[in-house]
Coordinates of C-alpha atoms in Angstrom, one line a residue:
X1383 CA 87.4 111.5 80.6
X1384 CA 84.4 109.1 80.7
X1385 CA 82.6 108.1 77.5
X1386 CA 79.4 106.0 77.4
X1387 CA 78.0 104.3 74.3
X1388 CA 74.5 103.0 74.4
X1389 CA 72.2 101.5 71.7
X1390 CA 68.8 102.5 73.2
X1391 CA 66.6 100.7 70.6
X1392 CA 64.3 103.6 70.8
X1393 CA 65.3 106.6 73.0
X1394 CA 61.7 107.2 74.1
X1395 CA 61.4 103.6 75.2
X1396 CA 64.7 103.7 77.0
X1397 CA 63.7 106.9 78.7
X1398 CA 60.6 105.2 80.1
X1399 CA 62.9 102.5 81.6
X1400 CA 65.0 105.1 83.4
X1401 CA 67.9 105.6 81.0
X1402 CA 68.3 109.3 81.6
X1403 CA 68.1 109.0 85.3
X1404 CA 70.9 106.5 85.1
X1405 CA 72.9 108.6 82.7
X1406 CA 72.8 111.7 84.9
X1407 CA 74.4 109.6 87.7
X1408 CA 77.4 108.5 85.6
X1409 CA 79.1 111.9 85.3
X1410 CA 80.1 111.1 81.7
X1411 CA 81.8 113.7 79.6
X1412 CA 80.2 112.3 76.4
X1413 CA 77.3 109.9 75.8
X1414 CA 76.9 108.4 72.4
X1415 CA 73.5 107.0 71.6
X1416 CA 72.5 104.8 68.7
X1417 CA 69.0 103.7 67.4
X1418 CA 67.2 106.7 68.8
X1419 CA 64.3 105.8 66.5
X1420 CA 63.0 109.3 66.9
X1421 CA 63.2 112.6 65.0
X1422 CA 64.2 115.6 67.0
X1423 CA 60.9 117.3 66.8
X1424 CA 59.2 114.3 68.4
X1425 CA 61.3 114.9 71.6
X1426 CA 60.3 118.6 72.0
X1427 CA 57.3 117.8 74.2
X1428 CA 59.6 116.8 77.0
X1429 CA 62.7 119.0 76.6
X1430 CA 63.7 118.6 80.3
X1431 CA 64.0 114.8 79.8
X1432 CA 65.6 114.6 76.3
X1433 CA 67.7 117.7 76.4
X1434 CA 68.9 117.6 80.1
X1435 CA 70.5 120.5 81.8
X1436 CA 74.3 120.2 81.8
X1437 CA 74.6 118.6 78.3
X1438 CA 74.8 119.9 74.8
X1439 CA 72.6 117.6 72.7
X1440 CA 73.1 116.8 69.0
X1441 CA 71.0 114.4 66.9
X1442 CA 71.4 113.0 63.4
X1443 CA 68.0 111.5 62.5
X1444 CA 67.0 109.0 59.9
X1445 CA 64.7 110.3 57.2
X1446 CA 62.4 107.3 57.9
X1447 CA 60.4 107.7 61.1
X1448 CA 61.0 105.2 63.9
X1449 CA 64.2 104.0 62.4
X1450 CA 67.9 104.2 63.2
X1451 CA 69.3 107.6 64.3
X1452 CA 72.3 108.6 66.4
X1453 CA 73.0 111.2 69.0
X1454 CA 75.7 112.8 71.1
X1455 CA 75.3 114.4 74.6
X1456 CA 78.4 116.4 75.7
X1457 CA 79.2 118.3 78.8
X1458 CA 81.7 120.5 76.9
X1459 CA 80.5 122.3 73.9
X1460 CA 82.2 120.9 70.8
X1461 CA 84.2 123.0 68.4
X1462 CA 82.3 121.4 65.6
X1463 CA 79.6 118.8 65.0
X1464 CA 79.5 116.8 61.8
X1465 CA 76.3 114.9 60.9
X1466 CA 76.8 112.2 58.4
X1467 CA 79.8 110.3 57.0
X1468 CA 79.4 111.9 53.5
X1469 CA 77.6 108.9 51.9
X1470 CA 74.0 109.8 50.9
X1471 CA 72.7 106.2 51.2
X1472 CA 73.7 105.9 54.9
X1473 CA 73.4 109.5 55.9
X1474 CA 69.7 109.2 55.0
X1475 CA 69.6 106.5 57.7
X1476 CA 71.1 108.6 60.4
X1477 CA 74.1 106.4 61.2
X1478 CA 77.0 108.9 62.0
X1479 CA 77.5 111.9 64.1
X1480 CA 80.9 113.3 65.2
X1481 CA 81.7 115.9 67.9
X1482 CA 85.1 117.5 67.7
X1483 CA 86.9 118.8 70.8
X1484 CA 90.3 120.2 69.8
X1485 CA 92.2 117.3 68.3
X1486 CA 89.7 114.7 69.7
X1487 CA 86.8 113.4 67.7
X1488 CA 84.1 111.4 69.5
X1489 CA 81.8 109.6 67.0
X1490 CA 78.5 107.9 67.6
X1491 CA 78.2 105.2 64.9
X1492 CA 75.5 102.7 64.0
X1493 CA 76.6 100.3 61.3
X1494 CA 73.8 98.5 59.4
X1495 CA 72.6 95.1 60.4
X1496 CA 72.4 92.4 57.8
X1497 CA 70.3 90.0 59.8
X1498 CA 67.1 90.7 57.9
X1499 CA 68.3 89.3 54.6
X1500 CA 70.8 89.5 51.8
X1501 CA 69.7 92.9 50.6
X1502 CA 70.6 94.5 54.0
X1503 CA 73.8 92.4 54.2
X1504 CA 75.0 93.9 51.0
X1505 CA 74.1 97.4 52.3
X1506 CA 76.2 96.6 55.4
X1507 CA 79.1 95.7 53.2
X1508 CA 78.8 98.9 51.2
X1509 CA 78.8 100.9 54.4
X1510 CA 81.9 99.0 55.7
X1511 CA 83.6 99.6 52.3
X1512 CA 82.9 103.3 52.5
X1513 CA 83.7 103.8 56.2
X1514 CA 87.1 102.1 56.4
X1515 CA 88.9 104.6 54.1
X1516 CA 87.3 107.4 56.0
X1517 CA 88.8 106.1 59.3
X1518 CA 92.2 105.7 57.5
X1519 CA 92.1 109.4 56.4
X1520 CA 91.1 110.7 59.8
X1521 CA 93.9 108.7 61.3
X1522 CA 96.3 110.1 58.7
X1523 CA 95.2 113.6 59.6
X1524 CA 96.5 113.0 63.1
X1525 CA 93.2 113.2 64.9
X1526 CA 92.5 111.2 68.1
X1527 CA 89.4 109.2 67.5
X1528 CA 87.0 107.4 69.8
X1529 CA 84.4 105.7 67.6
X1530 CA 81.5 104.5 69.8
X1531 CA 78.6 102.5 68.8
X1532 CA 76.9 99.4 67.6
X1533 CA 79.2 97.9 65.0
X1534 CA 77.0 94.9 64.5
X1535 CA 80.0 92.5 64.4
X1536 CA 81.3 90.2 67.0
X1537 CA 85.0 90.1 66.4
X1538 CA 86.3 86.8 68.0
X1539 CA 85.0 83.6 69.4
X1540 CA 85.3 85.1 72.9
X1541 CA 82.8 87.8 71.9
X1542 CA 79.9 85.5 71.2
X1543 CA 78.3 82.8 73.3
X1544 CA 77.4 80.3 70.5
X1545 CA 80.1 81.0 68.0
X1546 CA 80.0 77.7 66.3
X1547 CA 76.3 78.0 65.6
X1548 CA 76.7 81.6 64.2
X1549 CA 79.5 81.2 61.7
X1550 CA 77.1 81.6 58.8
X1551 CA 75.0 84.4 60.4
X1552 CA 75.3 88.1 59.8
X1553 CA 77.4 89.7 62.5
X1554 CA 79.8 86.8 62.7
X1555 CA 80.6 86.1 59.1
X1556 CA 84.2 85.5 58.3
X1557 CA 84.5 88.5 56.0
X1558 CA 82.9 90.8 58.6
X1559 CA 85.4 89.6 61.2
X1560 CA 88.3 89.9 58.8
X1561 CA 87.3 93.5 58.3
X1562 CA 87.8 94.1 62.0
X1563 CA 91.0 92.1 61.9
X1564 CA 92.3 94.6 59.3
X1565 CA 91.1 97.6 61.4
X1566 CA 92.9 96.3 64.5
X1567 CA 95.9 94.3 63.2
X1568 CA 96.9 96.1 60.0
X1569 CA 95.7 99.7 60.7
X1570 CA 96.5 99.7 64.4
X1571 CA 93.1 100.8 65.7
X1572 CA 92.4 99.7 69.3
X1573 CA 89.5 97.8 70.8
X1574 CA 89.2 100.0 73.9
X1575 CA 87.3 97.5 76.1
X1576 CA 89.9 94.7 75.4
X1577 CA 92.7 97.1 76.5
X1578 CA 91.6 96.4 80.1
X1579 CA 89.3 93.4 80.0
X1580 CA 90.2 90.1 78.3
X1581 CA 87.6 88.0 80.0
X1582 CA 85.0 85.8 78.2
X1583 CA 81.2 86.4 78.3
X1584 CA 81.5 90.2 78.2
X1585 CA 78.5 90.7 76.1
X1586 CA 76.6 93.9 75.2
X1587 CA 73.6 92.6 73.2
X1588 CA 71.1 89.8 73.8
X1589 CA 68.4 88.6 71.5
X1590 CA 64.8 89.2 72.7
X1591 CA 64.0 85.6 71.6
X1592 CA 64.0 82.7 74.0
X1593 CA 65.9 83.1 77.3
X1594 CA 69.0 84.8 75.8
X1595 CA 69.2 87.5 78.6
X1596 CA 68.5 85.0 81.4
X1597 CA 71.0 82.5 80.1
X1598 CA 73.5 85.2 79.1
X1599 CA 73.6 84.0 75.5
X1600 CA 74.9 87.2 74.1
X1601 CA 77.1 89.0 71.6
X1602 CA 79.7 91.8 72.1
X1603 CA 78.9 94.1 69.2
X1604 CA 79.1 97.5 70.9
X1605 CA 82.6 99.0 70.9
X1606 CA 84.7 102.0 71.6
X1607 CA 87.4 101.8 68.9
X1608 CA 90.4 104.1 69.2
X1609 CA 93.1 105.4 67.0
X1610 CA 96.6 104.1 67.9
X1611 CA 97.4 107.5 69.5
X1612 CA 95.0 106.6 72.3
X1613 CA 96.4 103.1 73.0
X1614 CA 97.2 102.7 76.7
X1615 CA 94.8 105.6 77.6
X1616 CA 91.9 103.4 78.8
X1617 CA 91.9 103.1 82.6
X1618 CA 88.6 101.3 83.2
X1619 CA 85.7 99.7 81.3
X1620 CA 82.3 98.5 82.4
X1621 CA 79.2 97.0 80.8
X1622 CA 76.2 98.0 82.8
X1623 CA 73.7 95.2 83.3
X1624 CA 72.0 96.1 86.6
X1625 CA 69.1 97.6 84.7
X1626 CA 67.8 96.9 81.2
X1627 CA 67.1 100.0 79.1
X1628 CA 67.0 98.0 75.8
X1629 CA 68.3 94.8 74.3
X1630 CA 71.8 96.4 74.5
X1631 CA 73.8 97.2 77.6
X1632 CA 75.6 100.6 77.9
X1633 CA 79.4 100.5 77.6
X1634 CA 81.4 102.9 79.7
X1635 CA 85.1 103.6 79.3
X1636 CA 87.3 105.9 81.4
X1637 CA 90.4 107.5 79.8
X1638 CA 93.5 109.1 81.0
X1639 CA 92.7 112.0 78.7
X1640 CA 91.1 115.4 79.2
X1641 CA 88.6 117.0 76.8
X1642 CA 89.8 120.6 76.2
X1643 CA 87.3 123.1 77.7
X1644 CA 85.8 125.4 75.2
X1645 CA 83.0 127.2 77.1
X1646 CA 81.4 127.3 80.5
X1647 CA 78.2 125.3 80.0
X1648 CA 75.0 127.1 80.5
X1649 CA 71.7 126.2 78.9
X1650 CA 71.6 123.1 76.7
X1651 CA 71.9 123.3 73.0
X1652 CA 70.9 121.0 70.2
X1653 CA 70.8 120.5 66.5
X1654 CA 69.2 118.1 64.1

C-alpha cells in the first residue's frame, strides 16, 4: 500500500505546476491533499484533470472561498467517507476527511496554523484539544488509522533547521510539541516517516520568504501518523523535492499492508 500526503497550497495552482501528472506516475493507493483552496464546483470545468480516471475523488471544502479544504483520491472505492471531525468551528473550515476501507481509516487532516496571530493560535489549541480525544476513541475502537496531513507542528529539534530561533514561534511552541509527545509517547501513536528515516534535515515545508528553499531552511510539519497497530508496517518513505508544486513537498510512505478491495474501479466518483 502506498499513501501520499501533499499540501498543495491551492490545488489549481499545483495542477498548473504538474502535480497531477506526477501523481499519476506514483501508483499510490490513496492520495491525501490539504489546502485545496477550491470548492468542488470550481473544479468542474476540468473534470479530466481534477477527477482523474482511476481514482475515486472526495472533497471536504471550506465554506470560505479560497481557503483551507481537504481531499482524498483513492483507487479502491471506500466503504464510507466521513467529511468533518464533528466540530462545527473546524468543519466549516474543511479540515478533515476520512475514507474507510474495512478496518483501515485513511484521513486527510489540515490542522490550523497559529502563525498569523494569537487569535488563530487559540483556534489551533481548540482544534488540538478537540481532535486528541477523537483519535483516542478511534484507537480504542480498534481501527487501523493513517492520519496524513499538515499538522503545523515540528516535533523535535531535528525537524526544524533553526530550532533555537523558533522556540517562541507557532509551530514549535513547547506546548505544541508536548501535545505530539503525548500522542507518540503516552498514547503509542507512530510517526510513520521516523519509522524508517532518522536523518536530520528531512523537511516538508519551506517559507516563501528569503532563500529558505535554496538554503534548505525548512520544517518537517507534514506527517503520516499511525495507530500502534501499524507500527512496523512502514517499508519505505520519501519526501519528493525534484519538482515544486507548492511550499510543501509531498510525503510518500509504503506499507506492508493491503487495502481490502471493495469494487472494480470504473468511472471516477466524487462528493463534496
